PDB file of C-alpha atoms in Angstrom:
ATOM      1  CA  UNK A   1       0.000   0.000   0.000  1.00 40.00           C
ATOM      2  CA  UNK A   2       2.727   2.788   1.024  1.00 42.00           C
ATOM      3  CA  UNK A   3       5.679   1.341  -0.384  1.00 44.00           C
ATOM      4  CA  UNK A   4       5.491   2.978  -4.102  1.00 45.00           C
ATOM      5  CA  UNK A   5       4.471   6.120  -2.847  1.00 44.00           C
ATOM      6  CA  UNK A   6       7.328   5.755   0.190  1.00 47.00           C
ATOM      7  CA  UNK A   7       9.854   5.266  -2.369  1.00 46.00           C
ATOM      8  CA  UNK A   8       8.850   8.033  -4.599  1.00 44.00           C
ATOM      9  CA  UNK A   9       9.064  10.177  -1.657  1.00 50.00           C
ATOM     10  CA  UNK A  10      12.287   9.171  -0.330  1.00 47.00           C
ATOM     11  CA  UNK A  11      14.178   9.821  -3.127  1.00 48.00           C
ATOM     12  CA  UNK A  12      13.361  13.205  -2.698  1.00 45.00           C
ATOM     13  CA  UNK A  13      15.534  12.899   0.166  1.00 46.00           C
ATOM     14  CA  UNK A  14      18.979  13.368  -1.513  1.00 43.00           C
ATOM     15  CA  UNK A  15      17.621  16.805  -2.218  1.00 36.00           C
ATOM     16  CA  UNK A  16      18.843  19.939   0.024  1.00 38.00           C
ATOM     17  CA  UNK A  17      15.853  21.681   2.275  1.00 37.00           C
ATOM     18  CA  UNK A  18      15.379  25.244   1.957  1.00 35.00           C
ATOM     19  CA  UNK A  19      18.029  27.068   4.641  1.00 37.00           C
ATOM     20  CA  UNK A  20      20.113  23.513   5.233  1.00 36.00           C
ATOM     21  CA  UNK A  21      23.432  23.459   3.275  1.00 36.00           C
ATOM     22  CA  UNK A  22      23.891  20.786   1.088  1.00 35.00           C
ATOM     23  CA  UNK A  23      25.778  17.837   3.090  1.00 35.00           C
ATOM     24  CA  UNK A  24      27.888  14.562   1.957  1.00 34.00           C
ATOM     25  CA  UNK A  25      27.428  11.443   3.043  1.00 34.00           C
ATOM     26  CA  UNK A  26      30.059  10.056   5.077  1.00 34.00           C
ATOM     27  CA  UNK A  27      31.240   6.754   6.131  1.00 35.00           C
ATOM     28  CA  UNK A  28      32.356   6.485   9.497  1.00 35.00           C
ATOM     29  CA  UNK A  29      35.569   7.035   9.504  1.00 36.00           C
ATOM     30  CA  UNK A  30      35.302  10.184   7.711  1.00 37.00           C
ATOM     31  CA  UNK A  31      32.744  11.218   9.714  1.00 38.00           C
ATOM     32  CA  UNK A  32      34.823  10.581  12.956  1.00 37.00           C
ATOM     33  CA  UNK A  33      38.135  12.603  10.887  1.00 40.00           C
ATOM     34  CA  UNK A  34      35.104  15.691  10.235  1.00 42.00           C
ATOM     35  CA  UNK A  35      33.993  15.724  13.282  1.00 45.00           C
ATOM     36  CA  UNK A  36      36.412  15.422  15.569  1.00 42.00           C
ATOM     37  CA  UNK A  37      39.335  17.400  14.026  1.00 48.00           C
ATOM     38  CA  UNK A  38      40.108  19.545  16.509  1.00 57.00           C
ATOM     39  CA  UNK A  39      38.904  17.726  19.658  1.00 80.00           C
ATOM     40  CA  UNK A  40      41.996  16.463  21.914  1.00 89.00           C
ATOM     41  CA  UNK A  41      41.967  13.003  23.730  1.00 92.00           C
ATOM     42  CA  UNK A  42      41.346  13.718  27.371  1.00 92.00           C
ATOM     43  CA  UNK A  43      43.760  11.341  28.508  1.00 92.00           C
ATOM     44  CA  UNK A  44      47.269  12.735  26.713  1.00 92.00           C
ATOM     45  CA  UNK A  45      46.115  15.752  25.146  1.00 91.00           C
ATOM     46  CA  UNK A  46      46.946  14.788  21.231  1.00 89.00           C
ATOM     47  CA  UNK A  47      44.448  15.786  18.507  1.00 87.00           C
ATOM     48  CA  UNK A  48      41.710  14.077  16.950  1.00 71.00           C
ATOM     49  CA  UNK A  49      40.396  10.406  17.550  1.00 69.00           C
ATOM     50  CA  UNK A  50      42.690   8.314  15.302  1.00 62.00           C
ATOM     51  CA  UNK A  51      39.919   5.251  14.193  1.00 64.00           C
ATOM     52  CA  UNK A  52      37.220   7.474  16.030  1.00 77.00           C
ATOM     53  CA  UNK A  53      36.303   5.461  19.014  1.00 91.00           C
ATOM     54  CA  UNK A  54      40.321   5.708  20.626  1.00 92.00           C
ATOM     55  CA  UNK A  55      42.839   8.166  21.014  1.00 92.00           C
ATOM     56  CA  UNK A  56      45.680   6.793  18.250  1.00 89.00           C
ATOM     57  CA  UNK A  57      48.510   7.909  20.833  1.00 90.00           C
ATOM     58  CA  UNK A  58      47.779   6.597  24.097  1.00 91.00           C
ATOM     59  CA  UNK A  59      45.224   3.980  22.395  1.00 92.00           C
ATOM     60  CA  UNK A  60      42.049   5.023  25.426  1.00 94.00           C
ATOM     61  CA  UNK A  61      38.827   5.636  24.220  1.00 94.00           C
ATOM     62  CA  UNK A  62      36.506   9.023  23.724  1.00 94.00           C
ATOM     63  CA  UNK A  63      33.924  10.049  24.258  1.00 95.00           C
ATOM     64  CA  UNK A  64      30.834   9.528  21.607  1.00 94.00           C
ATOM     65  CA  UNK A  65      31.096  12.397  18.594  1.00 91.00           C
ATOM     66  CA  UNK A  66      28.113  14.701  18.747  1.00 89.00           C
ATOM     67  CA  UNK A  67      28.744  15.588  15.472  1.00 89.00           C
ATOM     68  CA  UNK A  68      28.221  11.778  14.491  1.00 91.00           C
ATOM     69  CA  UNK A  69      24.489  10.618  12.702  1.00 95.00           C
ATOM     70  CA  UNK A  70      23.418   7.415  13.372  1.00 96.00           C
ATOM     71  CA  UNK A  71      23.981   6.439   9.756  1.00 95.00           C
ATOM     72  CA  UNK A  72      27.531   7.812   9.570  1.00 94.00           C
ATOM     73  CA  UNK A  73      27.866   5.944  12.785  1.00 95.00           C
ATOM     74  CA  UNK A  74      26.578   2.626  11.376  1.00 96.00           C
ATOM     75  CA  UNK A  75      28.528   2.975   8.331  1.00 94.00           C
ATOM     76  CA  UNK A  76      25.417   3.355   6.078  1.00 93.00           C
ATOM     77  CA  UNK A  77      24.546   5.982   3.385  1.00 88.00           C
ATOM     78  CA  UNK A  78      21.657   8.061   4.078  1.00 87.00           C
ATOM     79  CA  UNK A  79      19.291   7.069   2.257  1.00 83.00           C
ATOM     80  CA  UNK A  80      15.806   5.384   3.449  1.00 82.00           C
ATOM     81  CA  UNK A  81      17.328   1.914   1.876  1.00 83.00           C
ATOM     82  CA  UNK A  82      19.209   0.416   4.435  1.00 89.00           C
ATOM     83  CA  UNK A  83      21.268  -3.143   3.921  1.00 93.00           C
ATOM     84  CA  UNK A  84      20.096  -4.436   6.764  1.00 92.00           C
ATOM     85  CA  UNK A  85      22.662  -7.347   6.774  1.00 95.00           C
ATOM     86  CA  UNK A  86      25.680  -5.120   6.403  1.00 96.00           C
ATOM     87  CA  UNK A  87      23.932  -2.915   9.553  1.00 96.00           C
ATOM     88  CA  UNK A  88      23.425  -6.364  11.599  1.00 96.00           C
ATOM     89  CA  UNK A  89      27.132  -6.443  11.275  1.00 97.00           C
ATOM     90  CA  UNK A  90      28.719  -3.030  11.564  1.00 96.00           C
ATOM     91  CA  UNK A  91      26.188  -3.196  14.903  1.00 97.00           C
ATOM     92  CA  UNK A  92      28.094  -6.739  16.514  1.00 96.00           C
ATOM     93  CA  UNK A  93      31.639  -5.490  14.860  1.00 96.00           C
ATOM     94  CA  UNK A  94      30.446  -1.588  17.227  1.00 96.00           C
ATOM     95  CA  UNK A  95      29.779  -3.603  20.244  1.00 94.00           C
ATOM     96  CA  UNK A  96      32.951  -5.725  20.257  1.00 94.00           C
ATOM     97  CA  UNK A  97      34.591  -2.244  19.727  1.00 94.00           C
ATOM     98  CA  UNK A  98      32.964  -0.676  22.964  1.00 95.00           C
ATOM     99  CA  UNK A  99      30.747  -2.770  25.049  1.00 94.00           C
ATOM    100  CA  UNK A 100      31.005  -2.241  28.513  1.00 95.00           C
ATOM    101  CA  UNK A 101      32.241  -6.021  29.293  1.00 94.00           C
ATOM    102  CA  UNK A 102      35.493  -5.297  27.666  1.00 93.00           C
ATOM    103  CA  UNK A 103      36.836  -1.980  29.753  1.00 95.00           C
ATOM    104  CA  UNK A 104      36.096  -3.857  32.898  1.00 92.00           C
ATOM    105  CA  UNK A 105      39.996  -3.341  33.770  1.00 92.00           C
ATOM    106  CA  UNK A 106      39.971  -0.122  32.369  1.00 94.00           C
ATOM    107  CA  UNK A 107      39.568   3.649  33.907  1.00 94.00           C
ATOM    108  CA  UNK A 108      36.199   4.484  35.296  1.00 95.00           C
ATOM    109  CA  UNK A 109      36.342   7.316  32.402  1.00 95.00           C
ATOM    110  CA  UNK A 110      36.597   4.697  30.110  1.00 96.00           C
ATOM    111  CA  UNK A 111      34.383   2.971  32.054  1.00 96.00           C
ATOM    112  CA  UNK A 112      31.521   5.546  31.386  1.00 96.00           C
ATOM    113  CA  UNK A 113      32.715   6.721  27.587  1.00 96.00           C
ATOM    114  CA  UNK A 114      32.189   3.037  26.966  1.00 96.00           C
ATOM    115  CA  UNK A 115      28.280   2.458  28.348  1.00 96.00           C
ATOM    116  CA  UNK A 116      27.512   6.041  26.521  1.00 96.00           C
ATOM    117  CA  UNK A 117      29.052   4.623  23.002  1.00 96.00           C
ATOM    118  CA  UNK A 118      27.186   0.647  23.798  1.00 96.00           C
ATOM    119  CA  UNK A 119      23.858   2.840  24.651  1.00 96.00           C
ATOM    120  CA  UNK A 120      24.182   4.899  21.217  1.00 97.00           C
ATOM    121  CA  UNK A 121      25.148   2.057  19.320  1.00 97.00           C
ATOM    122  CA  UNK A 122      22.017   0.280  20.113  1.00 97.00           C
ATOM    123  CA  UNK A 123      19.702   3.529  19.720  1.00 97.00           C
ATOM    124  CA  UNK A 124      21.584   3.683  15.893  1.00 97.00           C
ATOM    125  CA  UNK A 125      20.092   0.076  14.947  1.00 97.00           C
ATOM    126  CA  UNK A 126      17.215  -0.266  16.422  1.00 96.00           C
ATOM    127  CA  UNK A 127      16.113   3.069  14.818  1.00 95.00           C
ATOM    128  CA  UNK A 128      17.559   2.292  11.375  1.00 95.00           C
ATOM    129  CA  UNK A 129      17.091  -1.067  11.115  1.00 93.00           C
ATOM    130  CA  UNK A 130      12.833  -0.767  10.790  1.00 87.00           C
ATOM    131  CA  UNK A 131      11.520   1.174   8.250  1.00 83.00           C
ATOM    132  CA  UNK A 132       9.068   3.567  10.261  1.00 80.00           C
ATOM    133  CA  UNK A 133      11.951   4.444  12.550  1.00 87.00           C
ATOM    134  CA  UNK A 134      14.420   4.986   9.753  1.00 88.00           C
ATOM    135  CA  UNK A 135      12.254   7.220   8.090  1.00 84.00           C
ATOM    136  CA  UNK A 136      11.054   9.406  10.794  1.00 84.00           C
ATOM    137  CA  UNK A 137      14.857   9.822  11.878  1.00 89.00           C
ATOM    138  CA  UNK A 138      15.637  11.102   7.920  1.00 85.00           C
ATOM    139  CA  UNK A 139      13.122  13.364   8.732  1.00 81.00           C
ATOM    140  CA  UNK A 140      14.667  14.848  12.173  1.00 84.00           C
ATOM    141  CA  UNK A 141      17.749  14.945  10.536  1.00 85.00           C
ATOM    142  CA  UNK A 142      16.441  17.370   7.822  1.00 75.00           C
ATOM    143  CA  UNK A 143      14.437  19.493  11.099  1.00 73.00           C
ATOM    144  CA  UNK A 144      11.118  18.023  10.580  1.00 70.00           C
ATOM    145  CA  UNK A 145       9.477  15.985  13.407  1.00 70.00           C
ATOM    146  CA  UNK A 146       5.882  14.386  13.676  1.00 67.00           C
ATOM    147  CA  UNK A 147       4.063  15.561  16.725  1.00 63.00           C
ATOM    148  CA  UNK A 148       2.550  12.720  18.561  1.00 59.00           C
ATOM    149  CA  UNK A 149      -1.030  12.408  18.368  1.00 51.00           C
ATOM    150  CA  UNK A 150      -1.182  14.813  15.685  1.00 49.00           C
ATOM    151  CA  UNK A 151      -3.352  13.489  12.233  1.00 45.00           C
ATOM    152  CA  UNK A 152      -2.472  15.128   8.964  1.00 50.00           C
ATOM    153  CA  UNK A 153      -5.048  14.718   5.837  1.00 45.00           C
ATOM    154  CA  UNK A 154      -3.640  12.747   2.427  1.00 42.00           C
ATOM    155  CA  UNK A 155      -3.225  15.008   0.057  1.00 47.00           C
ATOM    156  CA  UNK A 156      -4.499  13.141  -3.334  1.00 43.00           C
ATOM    157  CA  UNK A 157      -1.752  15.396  -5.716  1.00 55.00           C
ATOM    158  CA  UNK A 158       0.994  14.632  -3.290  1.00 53.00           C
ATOM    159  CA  UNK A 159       2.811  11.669  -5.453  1.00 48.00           C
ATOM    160  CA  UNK A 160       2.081  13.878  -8.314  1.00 60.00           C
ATOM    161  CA  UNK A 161       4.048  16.906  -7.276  1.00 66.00           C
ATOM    162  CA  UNK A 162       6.764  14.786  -5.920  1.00 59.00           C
ATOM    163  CA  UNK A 163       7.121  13.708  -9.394  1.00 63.00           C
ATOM    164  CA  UNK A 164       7.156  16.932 -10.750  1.00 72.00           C
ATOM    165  CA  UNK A 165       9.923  18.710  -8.607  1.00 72.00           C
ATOM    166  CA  UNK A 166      12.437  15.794  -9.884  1.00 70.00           C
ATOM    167  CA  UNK A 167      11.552  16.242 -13.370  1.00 75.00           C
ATOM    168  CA  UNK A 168      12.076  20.188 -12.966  1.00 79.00           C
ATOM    169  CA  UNK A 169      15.165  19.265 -11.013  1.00 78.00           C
ATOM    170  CA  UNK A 170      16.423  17.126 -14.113  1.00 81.00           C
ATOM    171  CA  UNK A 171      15.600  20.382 -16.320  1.00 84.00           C
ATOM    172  CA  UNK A 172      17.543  22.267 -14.337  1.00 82.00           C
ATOM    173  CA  UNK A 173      19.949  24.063 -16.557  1.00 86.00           C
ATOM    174  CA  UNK A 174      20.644  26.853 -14.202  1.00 87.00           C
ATOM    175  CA  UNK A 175      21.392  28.384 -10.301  1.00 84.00           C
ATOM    176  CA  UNK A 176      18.384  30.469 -10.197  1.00 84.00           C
ATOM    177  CA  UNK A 177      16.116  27.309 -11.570  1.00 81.00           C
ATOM    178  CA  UNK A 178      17.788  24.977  -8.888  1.00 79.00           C
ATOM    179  CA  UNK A 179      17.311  27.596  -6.400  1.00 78.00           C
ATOM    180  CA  UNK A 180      13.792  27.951  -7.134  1.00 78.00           C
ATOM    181  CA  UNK A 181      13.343  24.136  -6.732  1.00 74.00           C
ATOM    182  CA  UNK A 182      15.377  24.191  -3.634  1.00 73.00           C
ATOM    183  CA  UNK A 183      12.854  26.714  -1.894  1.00 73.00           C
ATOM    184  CA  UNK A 184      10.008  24.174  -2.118  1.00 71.00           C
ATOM    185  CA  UNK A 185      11.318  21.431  -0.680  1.00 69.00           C
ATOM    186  CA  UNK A 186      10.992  22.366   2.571  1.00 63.00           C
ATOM    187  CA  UNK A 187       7.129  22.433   1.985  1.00 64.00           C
ATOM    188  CA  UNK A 188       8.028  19.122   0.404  1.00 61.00           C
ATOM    189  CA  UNK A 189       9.145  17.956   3.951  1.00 64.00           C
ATOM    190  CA  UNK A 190       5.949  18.748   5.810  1.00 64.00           C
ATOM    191  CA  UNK A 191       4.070  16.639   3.221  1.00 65.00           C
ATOM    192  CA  UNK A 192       6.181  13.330   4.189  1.00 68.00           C
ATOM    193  CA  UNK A 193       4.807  14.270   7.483  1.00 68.00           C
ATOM    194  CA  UNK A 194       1.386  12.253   6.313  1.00 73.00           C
ATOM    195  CA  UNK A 195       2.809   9.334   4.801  1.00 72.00           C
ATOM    196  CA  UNK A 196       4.701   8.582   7.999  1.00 73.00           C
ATOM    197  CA  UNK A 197       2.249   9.517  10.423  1.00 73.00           C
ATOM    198  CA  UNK A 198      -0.388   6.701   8.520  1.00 73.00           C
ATOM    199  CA  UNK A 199       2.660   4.291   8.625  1.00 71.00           C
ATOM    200  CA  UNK A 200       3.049   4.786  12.836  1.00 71.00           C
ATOM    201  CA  UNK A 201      -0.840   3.967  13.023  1.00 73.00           C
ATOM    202  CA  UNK A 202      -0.525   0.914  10.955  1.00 71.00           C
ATOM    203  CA  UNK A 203       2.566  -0.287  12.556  1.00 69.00           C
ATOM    204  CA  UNK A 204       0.901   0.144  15.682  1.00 71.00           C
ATOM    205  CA  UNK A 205      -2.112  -2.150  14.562  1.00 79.00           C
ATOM    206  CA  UNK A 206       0.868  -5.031  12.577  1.00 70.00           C
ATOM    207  CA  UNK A 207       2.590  -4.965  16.344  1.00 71.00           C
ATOM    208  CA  UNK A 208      -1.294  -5.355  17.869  1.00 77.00           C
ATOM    209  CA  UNK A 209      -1.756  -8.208  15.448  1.00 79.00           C
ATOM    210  CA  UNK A 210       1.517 -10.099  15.664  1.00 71.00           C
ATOM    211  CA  UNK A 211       0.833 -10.250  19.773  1.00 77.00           C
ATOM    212  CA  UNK A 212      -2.778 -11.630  19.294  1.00 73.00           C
ATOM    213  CA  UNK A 213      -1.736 -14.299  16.777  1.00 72.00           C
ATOM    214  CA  UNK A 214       0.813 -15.771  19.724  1.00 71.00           C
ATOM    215  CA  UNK A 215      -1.791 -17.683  21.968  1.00 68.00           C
ATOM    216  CA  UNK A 216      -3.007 -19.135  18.543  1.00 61.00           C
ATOM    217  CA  UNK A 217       0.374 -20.324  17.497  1.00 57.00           C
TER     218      UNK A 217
END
């Protein structure tokens, strides 16, 4: 039912919004270089965060990166497709890296830094790895949040518009066009709002289902 018009929508995602400079993807370690350039390990005092979980002088490990996404941090693009087999394992390879069991002889800063990077780790994929979750967090990344318990009405021309922007986008041909494109996106935004909250009730209802069908299996 929502998946055509979900993925006609999300590829409007590796568009800019209106007011939000246009950003790269990055994998994680670029991401950790980015973001963490001119932090200093609190331990020795050099720069940066070498592989971006450990200082690459005295080897302890730092604190999470603000700057970090959840799909930088999980090594996937941003883009509502998610491998979910490659994220199953960049999550197990993340919590060998950190988990708290394995800093056990470690400082008690460590100690901390460590249940802080396990706790994000397991936010990251269990918000990317459904669908619903994933999409609502592409939306908070580009500054638009659902409400809860706030009901927004289908608009029927909504796949047809979506359509249209990308062909006008291919057309393109120069700054002021793309420019004029890039200042209704935004409004663009606030229309994903419906699709995704119709996919939270009917999540709700599969998750309602899947418990009543287990005292009949």
């Amino acid at each position: 039912m929502w998946g055509g018009r979900a993925q006609v929508l999300f590829r409007l995602w590796g568009l800019r919004p209106a007011g939000v400079p246009g950003r790269r993807v990055l994998s994680c370690h670029a991401a950790s270089e980015e973001g963490s350039g001119s932090a200093r390990c609190w331990n020795c005092g050099s720069p940066g965060r070498g592989d971006g979980f450990f200082c690459h002088q005295c080897r302890a490990l730092q604190p999470p990166d603000p700057t970090r996404d959840y799909f930088s941090l999980m090594d996937c693009n941003r883009s509502f497709r998610v491998n979910t087999t490659k994220l199953q394992h960049r999550f197990q390879q993340l919590q060998r890296l950190v988990h708290p069991d394995f800093f056990n002889q470690r400082s008690q800063t460590e100690k901390d830094f460590s249940e802080k990077h396990s706790t994000l780790v397991n936010e990251a994929y269990k918000t990317l790895l459904a669908p619903l979750s994933r999409g609502l967090y592409l939306l908070k990344l580009h500054g638009i949040e659902i409400p809860k318990g706030t009901d927004y009405e289908m608009d029927s021309q909504f796949l047809m518009e979506i359509m249209e922007i990308n062909e006008k986008l291919a057309e393109a041909q120069s700054e002021a066009a793309v420019k004029e494109i890039e200042s209704t996106i935004q409004d663009d935004f606030e229309e994903a709002k419906e699709i995704l909250t119709k996919m939270k009730y009917f999540s709700n209802i599969e998750e309602k289902i899947k418990l009543k069908k287990i005292p009949y299996s």
